[in-house]
Amino acid sequence: MPRIGGTPILVMSEDTERQRGKGAQGSNIAAGEQVAEIVKTTLGPKGMDKMLVDEIGDIVVTNDGATILEKMDIEHPAGKMLVEVSQTQDTETGDGTTTAVVIAGELLGQAKELLDQDIHPSLIIKGYKIAQEKAIKYLKEASQEVTIEDEDILQNVCSTSMKSKGTAIGKEEVLAELIVKAVKQVADEKNGAYTIDKDNIKIETVGGGNLENSELIDGIVVDKERVHSNMPSRHENPKIALINAPIEVKGTETDAEIQITNPDQLEGFLAQEENMLKEMVEKIDKVGAEVVFCQKGIDDAAQHYLAKRGITAVRRVKKSDMKKLARATGASIVSSVDDLTDEDLGNAENVEEKRMGDSEMTFVEGCPKAKAVTILVRGGTEHVVEEAERAVVDGIGALTCAIETGEVVTGGGAIETHVAMRLKEYADHVGGREQLAIEKFAEALEAIPRVLARSAGMDTIDTLVKLRSEHSSGKERYGVNVLKGKVENMENLKVTDPTKVKEQAISSGSEAANTILRIDDIISSSGGGDSGGPQGGAPGGMPGGAPGGMPPGMGGMM
Ligand code: ADP
Ligand code: MG
């Protein structure tokens, strides 16, 4: 440590905690592994659910990796990196979040063994990078082509993705059929390639009924009823206005105080207010709007005038719905009634209020501008519908990946086993210490069949041995049939995953592992000095401390 005449030079605040070298790596790896451990048991159709209870007692029961980690409020910085992996996976593909996190955690665990053999992290990272590239190459080579016309395969992709959500078991085919239809309807073709804008598919949940009653609506369903029962409940080919401002007088003004000294004044004031509302409604009518979706509130008097003029209005429409309505109907959202012109209006073939379960909803069907559809997911209890909704999101994500990239692989651990075996063959030709890292990467991929086997109560070692032997004899589609607890041909069982989901899981998982492995120093400013420092803190050197280091948590006491 630098000293001048016996005085240590402190370059950091005394409260700063620092962990270096193996201590830092150790605690980061442990945190990453722990996060992976949390979601591991949810993988696949036999995966277990997690019950998450927040501060105010709201309960979410889910099997979805990204949802679990998002709600868990993980603190450790390295743990957070794994949470980010699941988020990236979710935004890029919409499925495979657990897989990505499991791979990242497993890569860290395997790296730990190499670090214990005194292999330098940079060599591990180099080996992992080579392995990642090769793994993706082998993954692609093992993929099958799929087009938007291959409805059977698409349906398998969708069901496979949804089936891992335990709650929906048995009913996913119904939903899968709807999703395939929905995605096909909104798919845009350009030079033979398809793109799917997921924003054009709205998912609306309805409590009551059951999953089989779910339906696909050609248009947008807004989970709101008309504000006044005297308004028409149906319009054919109406002009539609989208207003992002209250149709009220108060609320538009800033806080003002008016002193009223006699009853006439009050009456005059109220009359004036009513006049202003009347004018607003007149304006809407004059422009030609027959249906109004308002993002804010609508005053009682305005409701009355609107109803009188035969205009149907819906209030407090969600912003996201307003955007969807704008795209689908061609209307522009105006931020004041004054600004409304006939050019801002959109239209649809039919706008109608219908009763769904125990609530009224407004259906905007046959939209001219965008091919917008809504999947109405029905189910008995709130938890079932919510989990079904997450399953639908995953299904849409998987299907979109499959159609956009046109490649699928056999799931149930078959593809991971295949890629791992090819990686090990390749590693044999590499030699040196990188070989070890490539082999470890292969073992990390085998975590997927291993975890699937464990979820089905199978012996994990036996299962991997069996899998490897089947694959060595050319049975590349063999994986873990978790429902029967057997190693079987997963292609026959129609377990199909999009290549892109697997590719993204491998690359974001290994990038996160590499980022974590590259860190050899954790410097945390502990504010008040009373924090315990990084979790799992192994003794590391303190700034200005003796080489032996200090016990963790002592930073603030110096
Ligand atoms: P993720 O969040 O990674 O998508 P899931 O819980 O959805 O995690 O599980 C996905 C894994 O489950 C994939 O590897 C998929 O191939 C596998 N899987 C799906 N259905 C089956 C099945 N019937 N048998 C075995 N594995 C399956
Ligand atoms: Mg999934």
Coordinates of C-alpha atoms and ligand atoms in Angstrom, one line a residue:
M1 CA 0.0 0.0 0.0
P2 CA 1.3 3.5 -0.8
R3 CA 2.5 5.4 2.2
I4 CA 4.3 8.6 2.8
G5 CA 6.3 8.6 5.9
G6 CA 4.1 6.0 7.5
T7 CA 0.8 7.7 6.7
P8 CA -1.4 5.6 4.5
I9 CA -2.8 7.3 1.4
L10 CA -6.6 6.9 1.2
V11 CA -7.9 7.3 -2.3
M12 CA -11.4 6.3 -1.4
S13 CA -13.8 7.3 1.3
E14 CA -13.3 5.4 4.5
D15 CA -16.8 4.0 4.2
T16 CA -16.1 2.4 0.9
E17 CA -16.1 -1.4 1.0
R18 CA -14.0 -3.3 -1.4
Q19 CA -13.7 -7.0 -2.3
R20 CA -11.0 -8.1 -4.7
G21 CA -9.9 -11.1 -6.7
K22 CA -11.3 -14.5 -5.7
G23 CA -13.4 -13.0 -2.9
A24 CA -15.2 -10.7 -5.4
Q25 CA -15.6 -13.5 -8.0
G26 CA -16.8 -15.9 -5.3
S27 CA -19.5 -13.7 -4.1
N28 CA -20.7 -12.7 -7.6
I29 CA -20.8 -16.3 -8.7
A30 CA -22.7 -17.3 -5.6
A31 CA -25.2 -14.6 -6.1
G32 CA -25.7 -15.5 -9.8
E33 CA -26.1 -19.2 -8.9
Q34 CA -28.6 -18.4 -6.2
V35 CA -30.8 -16.4 -8.6
A36 CA -30.7 -19.2 -11.1
E37 CA -31.5 -21.7 -8.4
I38 CA -34.7 -19.7 -7.6
V39 CA -36.2 -20.1 -11.1
K40 CA -34.7 -23.5 -11.9
T41 CA -37.5 -25.5 -10.4
T42 CA -40.1 -23.8 -12.6
L43 CA -38.6 -25.1 -15.9
G44 CA -40.9 -27.1 -18.2
P45 CA -44.4 -28.5 -17.9
K46 CA -43.6 -30.3 -14.6
G47 CA -42.0 -27.1 -13.2
M48 CA -43.4 -25.9 -9.9
D49 CA -45.0 -22.5 -9.4
K50 CA -43.9 -19.7 -7.1
M51 CA -46.2 -17.7 -4.9
L52 CA -45.1 -14.1 -4.7
V53 CA -46.6 -11.9 -2.0
D54 CA -45.9 -8.2 -2.1
E55 CA -45.9 -5.6 0.7
I56 CA -49.6 -5.0 0.5
G57 CA -50.5 -8.7 0.4
D58 CA -51.2 -9.0 -3.3
I59 CA -50.5 -12.5 -4.5
V60 CA -49.2 -13.7 -7.8
V61 CA -48.8 -17.4 -8.5
T62 CA -46.6 -18.0 -11.5
N63 CA -44.2 -20.2 -13.3
D64 CA -42.8 -17.5 -15.5
G65 CA -39.1 -16.8 -14.9
A66 CA -39.1 -13.2 -15.9
T67 CA -42.2 -12.4 -13.7
I68 CA -40.7 -14.1 -10.7
L69 CA -37.4 -12.2 -10.9
E70 CA -39.1 -8.9 -11.7
K71 CA -41.2 -9.2 -8.6
M72 CA -38.5 -10.4 -6.3
D73 CA -36.6 -7.2 -5.9
I74 CA -33.1 -8.7 -6.0
E75 CA -30.4 -6.5 -4.4
H76 CA -27.1 -8.1 -5.2
P77 CA -25.5 -6.4 -8.3
A78 CA -24.5 -9.7 -9.8
G79 CA -27.9 -11.1 -9.1
K80 CA -29.4 -8.2 -10.8
M81 CA -27.4 -9.0 -13.9
L82 CA -29.2 -12.3 -14.1
V83 CA -32.5 -10.5 -13.7
E84 CA -31.5 -8.4 -16.7
V85 CA -30.8 -11.6 -18.7
S86 CA -34.4 -12.6 -18.2
Q87 CA -35.6 -9.2 -19.1
T88 CA -33.5 -9.1 -22.3
Q89 CA -34.8 -12.6 -23.2
D90 CA -38.3 -11.4 -22.6
T91 CA -38.1 -8.3 -24.8
E92 CA -36.1 -10.1 -27.5
T93 CA -38.2 -13.2 -27.8
G94 CA -41.0 -13.3 -25.2
D95 CA -40.1 -16.8 -24.1
G96 CA -37.2 -18.8 -22.7
T97 CA -36.6 -16.6 -19.8
T98 CA -36.0 -19.5 -17.3
T99 CA -33.7 -21.2 -19.8
A100 CA -31.6 -18.1 -20.2
V101 CA -31.2 -17.6 -16.5
V102 CA -30.5 -21.3 -15.8
I103 CA -27.8 -21.3 -18.5
A104 CA -26.2 -18.2 -17.0
G105 CA -26.2 -19.6 -13.5
E106 CA -24.9 -22.9 -14.7
L107 CA -22.0 -21.3 -16.6
L108 CA -21.1 -19.4 -13.5
G109 CA -21.1 -22.6 -11.4
Q110 CA -19.0 -24.4 -14.0
A111 CA -16.6 -21.5 -14.1
K112 CA -16.2 -21.7 -10.3
E113 CA -14.7 -25.2 -10.7
L114 CA -12.2 -23.9 -13.3
L115 CA -11.3 -21.0 -11.0
D116 CA -10.7 -23.5 -8.2
Q117 CA -8.2 -25.2 -10.5
D118 CA -6.4 -21.8 -10.8
I119 CA -7.5 -21.2 -14.4
H120 CA -7.5 -17.5 -15.0
P121 CA -10.9 -15.9 -15.7
S122 CA -9.8 -14.5 -19.0
L123 CA -9.1 -18.0 -20.3
I124 CA -12.5 -19.1 -19.1
I125 CA -14.1 -16.2 -20.9
K126 CA -12.2 -16.9 -24.0
G127 CA -13.2 -20.5 -24.0
Y128 CA -16.8 -19.6 -23.3
K129 CA -16.8 -17.2 -26.2
I130 CA -15.6 -19.8 -28.6
A131 CA -18.1 -22.2 -27.2
Q132 CA -21.0 -19.7 -27.5
E133 CA -20.2 -19.1 -31.2
K134 CA -20.0 -22.8 -31.9
A135 CA -23.1 -23.7 -29.9
I136 CA -25.1 -21.2 -32.0
K137 CA -23.7 -22.7 -35.2
Y138 CA -24.6 -26.2 -34.2
L139 CA -28.0 -25.0 -33.0
K140 CA -28.7 -23.5 -36.5
E141 CA -27.5 -26.6 -38.3
A142 CA -29.9 -28.7 -36.3
S143 CA -32.8 -26.4 -37.0
Q144 CA -35.7 -27.3 -39.2
E145 CA -37.3 -24.7 -41.5
V146 CA -40.8 -23.6 -40.9
T147 CA -43.1 -21.2 -42.8
I148 CA -46.3 -19.4 -41.9
E149 CA -48.2 -22.1 -43.9
D150 CA -47.0 -24.9 -41.6
E151 CA -49.9 -24.6 -39.3
D152 CA -49.3 -27.9 -37.5
I153 CA -45.7 -27.0 -36.6
L154 CA -46.7 -23.5 -35.5
Q155 CA -49.4 -24.9 -33.3
N156 CA -46.8 -27.2 -31.7
V157 CA -44.5 -24.3 -31.1
C158 CA -47.3 -22.4 -29.5
S159 CA -48.5 -25.3 -27.4
T160 CA -45.0 -26.2 -26.3
S161 CA -44.4 -22.7 -25.1
M162 CA -47.7 -22.5 -23.3
K163 CA -47.7 -26.0 -21.8
S164 CA -44.9 -25.2 -19.4
K165 CA -47.5 -23.0 -17.5
G166 CA -48.9 -25.6 -15.2
T167 CA -52.3 -23.9 -14.7
A168 CA -53.4 -24.1 -18.3
I169 CA -52.6 -27.8 -18.7
G170 CA -55.0 -29.5 -21.0
K171 CA -56.5 -26.4 -22.5
E172 CA -53.5 -24.9 -24.4
E173 CA -54.5 -26.4 -27.7
V174 CA -57.6 -24.2 -27.7
L175 CA -55.6 -21.1 -27.0
A176 CA -52.8 -22.2 -29.3
E177 CA -55.3 -22.3 -32.2
L178 CA -56.5 -18.8 -31.4
I179 CA -53.0 -17.5 -31.1
V180 CA -51.9 -19.1 -34.4
K181 CA -54.9 -17.4 -36.1
A182 CA -54.2 -14.1 -34.4
V183 CA -50.5 -14.1 -35.3
K184 CA -51.3 -15.1 -38.9
Q185 CA -53.9 -12.3 -39.2
V186 CA -51.5 -9.5 -38.1
A187 CA -48.4 -10.9 -39.9
D188 CA -47.0 -8.5 -42.6
E189 CA -45.4 -9.9 -45.6
K190 CA -42.5 -8.2 -47.4
N191 CA -40.5 -10.0 -50.1
G192 CA -41.6 -13.4 -48.7
A193 CA -40.4 -12.6 -45.2
Y194 CA -42.9 -12.0 -42.4
T195 CA -42.8 -9.5 -39.5
I196 CA -45.3 -9.5 -36.7
D197 CA -46.0 -6.4 -34.6
K198 CA -47.1 -7.9 -31.3
D199 CA -48.7 -4.5 -30.5
N200 CA -51.4 -5.5 -32.9
I201 CA -52.5 -8.3 -30.8
K202 CA -54.3 -7.3 -27.7
I203 CA -54.9 -9.7 -24.8
E204 CA -58.0 -9.0 -22.7
T205 CA -58.8 -11.1 -19.8
V206 CA -62.4 -11.9 -18.6
G207 CA -63.1 -13.6 -15.3
G208 CA -65.8 -16.2 -15.3
G209 CA -66.3 -19.0 -17.8
N210 CA -63.4 -21.2 -18.7
L211 CA -60.4 -21.3 -20.9
E212 CA -62.2 -23.1 -23.7
N213 CA -64.6 -20.1 -24.0
S214 CA -61.7 -17.9 -25.0
E215 CA -62.1 -16.2 -28.3
L216 CA -60.4 -14.3 -31.0
I217 CA -62.0 -10.9 -31.9
D218 CA -61.3 -9.2 -35.2
G219 CA -60.6 -5.8 -33.7
I220 CA -60.0 -4.2 -30.4
V221 CA -61.8 -4.9 -27.2
V222 CA -61.8 -2.1 -24.6
D223 CA -62.5 -3.3 -21.1
K224 CA -65.0 -0.4 -20.4
E225 CA -68.7 0.3 -20.9
R226 CA -70.4 3.4 -22.2
V227 CA -70.8 6.1 -19.7
H228 CA -74.5 6.6 -20.0
S229 CA -77.2 3.9 -20.6
N230 CA -79.1 6.3 -22.9
M231 CA -76.2 6.2 -25.4
P232 CA -76.6 3.8 -28.3
S233 CA -75.0 0.4 -27.5
R234 CA -74.1 -0.2 -31.1
H235 CA -73.0 1.9 -34.1
E236 CA -72.5 0.6 -37.6
N237 CA -69.6 2.2 -39.4
P238 CA -69.2 5.0 -37.0
K239 CA -66.7 7.9 -37.0
I240 CA -64.5 7.6 -33.9
A241 CA -62.8 10.3 -31.9
L242 CA -60.0 9.7 -29.5
I243 CA -59.7 12.4 -26.9
N244 CA -56.9 12.6 -24.4
A245 CA -58.4 15.3 -22.2
P246 CA -61.3 15.4 -19.7
I247 CA -64.6 16.4 -21.1
E248 CA -65.2 18.4 -18.0
V249 CA -64.9 22.1 -17.0
K250 CA -63.2 21.6 -13.7
G251 CA -59.8 20.0 -13.8
T252 CA -58.9 21.8 -16.9
E253 CA -58.4 25.0 -14.9
T254 CA -55.7 25.6 -12.4
D255 CA -56.7 26.0 -8.7
A256 CA -58.8 29.1 -8.6
E257 CA -61.0 30.4 -5.8
I258 CA -64.3 32.1 -6.6
Q259 CA -66.1 34.1 -4.0
I260 CA -69.8 33.8 -4.3
T261 CA -71.9 36.3 -2.4
N262 CA -75.4 35.7 -3.5
P263 CA -77.4 32.7 -5.0
D264 CA -77.8 34.4 -8.4
Q265 CA -74.1 34.4 -8.8
L266 CA -73.9 30.7 -8.1
E267 CA -76.6 29.9 -10.6
G268 CA -74.9 32.1 -13.2
F269 CA -71.7 30.3 -12.6
L270 CA -73.2 26.8 -12.9
A271 CA -75.0 27.8 -16.0
Q272 CA -71.8 29.0 -17.5
E273 CA -70.1 25.8 -16.7
E274 CA -72.9 23.8 -18.3
N275 CA -72.8 26.0 -21.3
M276 CA -69.1 25.3 -21.8
L277 CA -69.8 21.5 -21.5
K278 CA -72.6 21.9 -24.0
E279 CA -70.3 23.7 -26.4
M280 CA -67.8 20.9 -26.1
V281 CA -70.4 18.3 -27.0
E282 CA -71.7 20.4 -29.8
K283 CA -68.2 20.6 -31.2
I284 CA -67.8 16.8 -31.0
D285 CA -71.1 16.4 -32.8
K286 CA -70.4 19.0 -35.4
V287 CA -67.1 17.4 -36.4
G288 CA -69.1 14.2 -37.0
A289 CA -67.9 11.9 -34.2
E290 CA -70.4 9.1 -33.3
V291 CA -68.2 7.3 -30.8
V292 CA -65.8 9.0 -28.4
F293 CA -63.0 7.2 -26.5
C294 CA -61.8 9.5 -23.8
Q295 CA -58.7 8.8 -21.8
K296 CA -59.9 11.0 -19.0
G297 CA -63.2 11.7 -17.2
I298 CA -66.5 12.9 -18.7
D299 CA -68.7 15.2 -16.7
D300 CA -72.3 14.0 -15.9
A301 CA -73.8 16.9 -17.8
A302 CA -71.6 16.2 -20.8
Q303 CA -72.7 12.6 -20.6
H304 CA -76.2 13.7 -20.8
Y305 CA -75.7 16.0 -23.8
L306 CA -73.7 13.3 -25.6
A307 CA -76.5 10.8 -25.0
K308 CA -79.0 13.3 -26.3
R309 CA -77.1 13.6 -29.5
G310 CA -76.8 9.9 -29.9
I311 CA -73.1 9.8 -29.4
T312 CA -71.6 6.9 -27.5
A313 CA -68.7 7.7 -25.2
V314 CA -66.3 5.6 -23.1
R315 CA -64.2 7.2 -20.4
R316 CA -60.9 6.5 -18.6
V317 CA -59.6 4.4 -21.5
K318 CA -56.1 3.1 -20.9
K319 CA -53.4 5.0 -22.7
S320 CA -52.2 1.7 -24.3
D321 CA -55.7 1.1 -25.6
M322 CA -55.9 4.6 -27.0
K323 CA -52.7 4.0 -28.9
K324 CA -54.0 0.7 -30.3
L325 CA -57.3 2.3 -31.2
A326 CA -55.5 5.1 -33.0
R327 CA -53.4 2.7 -35.1
A328 CA -56.4 0.4 -35.9
T329 CA -59.1 3.0 -36.7
G330 CA -56.8 5.6 -38.2
A331 CA -57.9 8.3 -35.7
S332 CA -55.5 10.8 -34.2
I333 CA -55.5 11.3 -30.5
V334 CA -56.3 15.0 -29.7
S335 CA -55.4 16.6 -26.5
S336 CA -58.3 19.0 -26.4
V337 CA -61.8 19.0 -27.7
D338 CA -61.2 22.4 -29.3
D339 CA -58.5 20.9 -31.5
L340 CA -60.8 18.2 -32.8
T341 CA -61.4 18.2 -36.6
D342 CA -63.0 15.7 -38.9
E343 CA -59.5 14.7 -40.1
D344 CA -58.7 13.4 -36.6
L345 CA -61.6 10.9 -36.8
G346 CA -61.1 7.2 -37.5
N347 CA -63.6 4.5 -38.2
A348 CA -64.5 0.8 -37.8
E349 CA -67.1 -1.5 -39.2
N350 CA -68.8 -2.0 -35.9
V351 CA -68.6 -0.6 -32.4
E352 CA -70.7 -2.4 -29.9
E353 CA -71.0 -2.9 -26.2
K354 CA -71.3 -6.6 -25.2
R355 CA -71.5 -8.4 -21.9
M356 CA -68.5 -10.6 -21.2
G357 CA -68.6 -12.7 -18.0
D358 CA -69.7 -10.2 -15.4
S359 CA -68.5 -7.0 -17.1
E360 CA -69.4 -4.9 -20.1
M361 CA -66.8 -4.4 -22.8
T362 CA -66.7 -2.2 -25.9
F363 CA -65.8 -4.1 -29.1
V364 CA -64.3 -2.1 -32.0
E365 CA -64.5 -4.6 -34.8
G366 CA -63.4 -4.5 -38.5
C367 CA -60.7 -1.8 -38.2
P368 CA -59.5 -0.4 -41.5
K369 CA -56.0 0.7 -40.8
A370 CA -54.2 -2.0 -39.0
K371 CA -54.9 -5.7 -38.7
A372 CA -55.7 -5.5 -35.0
V373 CA -57.0 -8.5 -33.1
T374 CA -57.9 -9.2 -29.5
I375 CA -57.6 -12.5 -27.8
L376 CA -60.2 -12.7 -25.1
V377 CA -58.8 -15.0 -22.5
R378 CA -61.4 -16.5 -20.2
G379 CA -61.0 -18.5 -17.0
G380 CA -62.5 -19.2 -13.7
T381 CA -60.4 -17.5 -11.1
E382 CA -58.2 -14.4 -11.3
H383 CA -55.0 -16.4 -10.8
V384 CA -55.9 -18.8 -13.6
V385 CA -56.7 -16.0 -16.0
E386 CA -53.6 -14.1 -15.1
E387 CA -51.3 -17.1 -15.6
A388 CA -53.2 -18.0 -18.8
E389 CA -52.5 -14.4 -20.0
R390 CA -48.8 -14.9 -19.3
A391 CA -48.9 -18.2 -21.2
V392 CA -50.6 -16.4 -24.1
V393 CA -47.8 -13.8 -24.1
D394 CA -45.2 -16.6 -24.2
G395 CA -47.1 -18.4 -26.9
I396 CA -47.3 -15.2 -29.1
G397 CA -43.6 -14.6 -28.5
A398 CA -42.6 -18.1 -29.4
L399 CA -44.8 -18.1 -32.5
T400 CA -43.5 -14.7 -33.6
C401 CA -39.9 -15.9 -33.3
A402 CA -40.7 -19.1 -35.2
I403 CA -42.4 -17.2 -38.1
E404 CA -40.0 -14.3 -38.3
T405 CA -36.8 -16.4 -38.4
G406 CA -38.4 -19.5 -39.9
E407 CA -36.5 -22.0 -37.8
V408 CA -37.4 -24.4 -35.1
V409 CA -35.7 -27.1 -33.0
T410 CA -36.8 -30.1 -31.0
G411 CA -37.3 -29.2 -27.3
G412 CA -37.5 -31.2 -24.1
G413 CA -33.7 -31.0 -23.7
A414 CA -33.1 -32.7 -27.1
I415 CA -31.5 -29.7 -28.7
E416 CA -29.3 -28.9 -25.7
T417 CA -28.1 -32.5 -25.5
H418 CA -27.3 -32.4 -29.2
V419 CA -25.4 -29.1 -29.1
A420 CA -23.5 -30.1 -25.9
M421 CA -22.3 -33.4 -27.6
R422 CA -21.1 -31.5 -30.6
L423 CA -19.3 -29.0 -28.4
K424 CA -17.5 -31.7 -26.5
E425 CA -16.4 -33.3 -29.8
Y426 CA -15.1 -29.9 -30.9
A427 CA -13.4 -29.3 -27.6
D428 CA -11.3 -32.4 -28.1
H429 CA -9.7 -30.7 -31.1
V430 CA -8.9 -27.5 -29.3
G431 CA -6.7 -28.7 -26.5
G432 CA -5.2 -26.6 -23.8
R433 CA -7.1 -24.9 -21.0
E434 CA -9.7 -23.5 -23.4
Q435 CA -10.8 -27.0 -24.0
L436 CA -11.8 -27.3 -20.4
A437 CA -13.9 -24.1 -20.6
I438 CA -15.6 -25.4 -23.8
E439 CA -16.4 -28.7 -22.1
K440 CA -17.8 -26.8 -19.1
F441 CA -20.0 -24.8 -21.4
A442 CA -21.3 -28.0 -22.9
E443 CA -22.1 -29.2 -19.4
A444 CA -23.9 -26.0 -18.6
L445 CA -26.2 -26.6 -21.6
E446 CA -26.9 -30.1 -20.3
A447 CA -28.5 -28.3 -17.3
I448 CA -31.7 -28.0 -19.3
P449 CA -32.3 -31.7 -19.7
R450 CA -31.0 -32.3 -16.2
V451 CA -33.4 -29.8 -14.7
L452 CA -36.3 -31.2 -16.8
A453 CA -35.5 -34.7 -15.6
R454 CA -35.4 -33.6 -12.0
S455 CA -38.8 -31.8 -12.4
A456 CA -40.2 -35.2 -13.4
G457 CA -38.7 -37.0 -10.5
M458 CA -36.3 -38.9 -12.8
D459 CA -32.7 -39.8 -11.8
T460 CA -30.7 -37.0 -13.4
I461 CA -27.5 -38.9 -13.9
D462 CA -29.2 -42.0 -15.5
T463 CA -31.2 -39.7 -17.7
L464 CA -28.2 -37.8 -19.0
V465 CA -26.3 -41.1 -19.6
K466 CA -29.3 -42.5 -21.5
L467 CA -29.7 -39.3 -23.5
R468 CA -26.0 -39.2 -24.5
S469 CA -26.2 -42.8 -25.6
E470 CA -29.3 -42.3 -27.7
H471 CA -27.8 -39.3 -29.3
S472 CA -24.5 -41.1 -30.0
S473 CA -26.5 -43.7 -31.9
G474 CA -28.0 -41.0 -34.1
K475 CA -31.3 -40.4 -32.2
E476 CA -30.9 -36.7 -32.2
R477 CA -34.4 -35.8 -31.3
Y478 CA -34.4 -37.7 -28.0
G479 CA -35.1 -35.7 -25.0
V480 CA -36.9 -35.8 -21.6
N481 CA -40.5 -36.7 -21.7
V482 CA -41.4 -35.2 -18.4
L483 CA -45.0 -36.3 -18.5
K484 CA -44.0 -40.0 -18.6
G485 CA -40.6 -39.8 -17.0
K486 CA -38.9 -41.3 -20.0
V487 CA -36.2 -40.5 -22.5
E488 CA -38.1 -40.4 -25.8
N489 CA -38.3 -38.9 -29.3
M490 CA -39.5 -35.4 -28.5
E491 CA -40.3 -34.7 -32.2
N492 CA -43.0 -37.4 -32.0
L493 CA -44.4 -35.7 -28.9
K494 CA -44.5 -32.4 -30.9
V495 CA -42.3 -30.6 -28.4
T496 CA -40.9 -27.8 -30.6
D497 CA -39.2 -24.6 -29.7
P498 CA -38.2 -21.7 -31.9
T499 CA -34.4 -21.6 -32.7
K500 CA -34.3 -17.9 -31.9
V501 CA -35.5 -18.5 -28.3
K502 CA -32.7 -21.0 -27.8
E503 CA -30.1 -18.8 -29.5
Q504 CA -31.0 -15.8 -27.5
A505 CA -30.9 -17.8 -24.2
I506 CA -27.5 -19.1 -25.0
S507 CA -26.1 -15.8 -26.0
S508 CA -27.6 -13.6 -23.3
G509 CA -26.9 -16.3 -20.7
S510 CA -23.2 -16.5 -21.6
E511 CA -22.7 -12.8 -22.1
A512 CA -24.0 -12.3 -18.5
A513 CA -21.8 -15.0 -17.2
N514 CA -18.8 -13.5 -18.9
T515 CA -19.6 -10.0 -17.6
I516 CA -19.7 -11.4 -14.1
L517 CA -16.5 -13.4 -14.5
R518 CA -14.6 -10.4 -15.8
I519 CA -15.2 -8.5 -12.5
D520 CA -12.3 -8.9 -10.0
D521 CA -13.1 -6.0 -7.8
I522 CA -16.2 -4.9 -6.1
I523 CA -16.1 -1.4 -4.7
S524 CA -19.2 -0.3 -2.9
S525 CA -19.8 3.0 -1.3
S526 CA -21.8 2.1 1.8
G527 CA -23.3 5.5 2.5
G528 CA -23.9 5.6 6.2
G529 CA -21.3 2.9 6.7
D530 CA -23.7 0.6 8.5
S531 CA -24.4 -1.8 5.6
G532 CA -23.0 -5.2 5.6
G533 CA -21.3 -4.7 2.2
P534 CA -21.8 -7.1 -0.7
Q535 CA -23.7 -10.2 0.3
G536 CA -21.8 -13.3 1.0
G537 CA -18.8 -11.1 1.4
A538 CA -15.6 -13.0 1.7
P539 CA -12.9 -11.2 3.5
G540 CA -11.2 -8.9 1.0
G541 CA -8.6 -6.2 1.4
M542 CA -9.9 -2.9 2.8
P543 CA -8.5 0.3 1.5
G544 CA -5.6 1.1 3.7
G545 CA -6.2 -2.1 5.6
A546 CA -3.7 -4.7 6.6
P547 CA -3.1 -7.3 3.9
G548 CA -5.0 -9.9 5.9
G549 CA -8.2 -8.0 5.2
M550 CA -11.0 -7.2 7.5
P551 CA -14.1 -9.2 8.3
P552 CA -17.0 -8.1 6.2
G553 CA -19.2 -5.5 7.6
M554 CA -16.4 -3.7 9.4
G555 CA -16.0 -1.0 6.9
G556 CA -17.9 1.6 8.8
M557 CA -16.1 1.0 12.0
M558 CA -12.7 2.2 11.0
Ligands
ADP1 P1 -38.7 -20.8 -20.3 O1 -39.0 -19.7 -19.4 O2 -37.2 -21.0 -20.4 O3 -39.5 -20.8 -21.5 P2 -40.4 -23.0 -19.6 O4 -40.9 -23.3 -18.2 O5 -41.3 -22.4 -20.5 O6 -39.1 -22.1 -19.4 O7 -39.8 -24.4 -20.1 C1 -39.3 -24.5 -21.4 C2 -38.7 -25.8 -21.6 O8 -39.6 -26.9 -21.4 C3 -38.1 -25.9 -23.0 O9 -36.9 -26.4 -23.0 C4 -39.1 -26.9 -23.7 O10 -38.6 -27.6 -24.7 C5 -39.5 -27.8 -22.5 N1 -40.7 -28.5 -22.7 C6 -41.9 -28.0 -23.1 N2 -42.8 -29.0 -23.2 C7 -42.2 -30.2 -22.8 C8 -42.6 -31.5 -22.7 N3 -43.8 -31.9 -22.9 N4 -41.7 -32.4 -22.3 C9 -40.4 -32.0 -22.0 N5 -40.0 -30.8 -22.1 C10 -40.8 -29.8 -22.5
MG2 MG -41.5 -21.0 -21.9

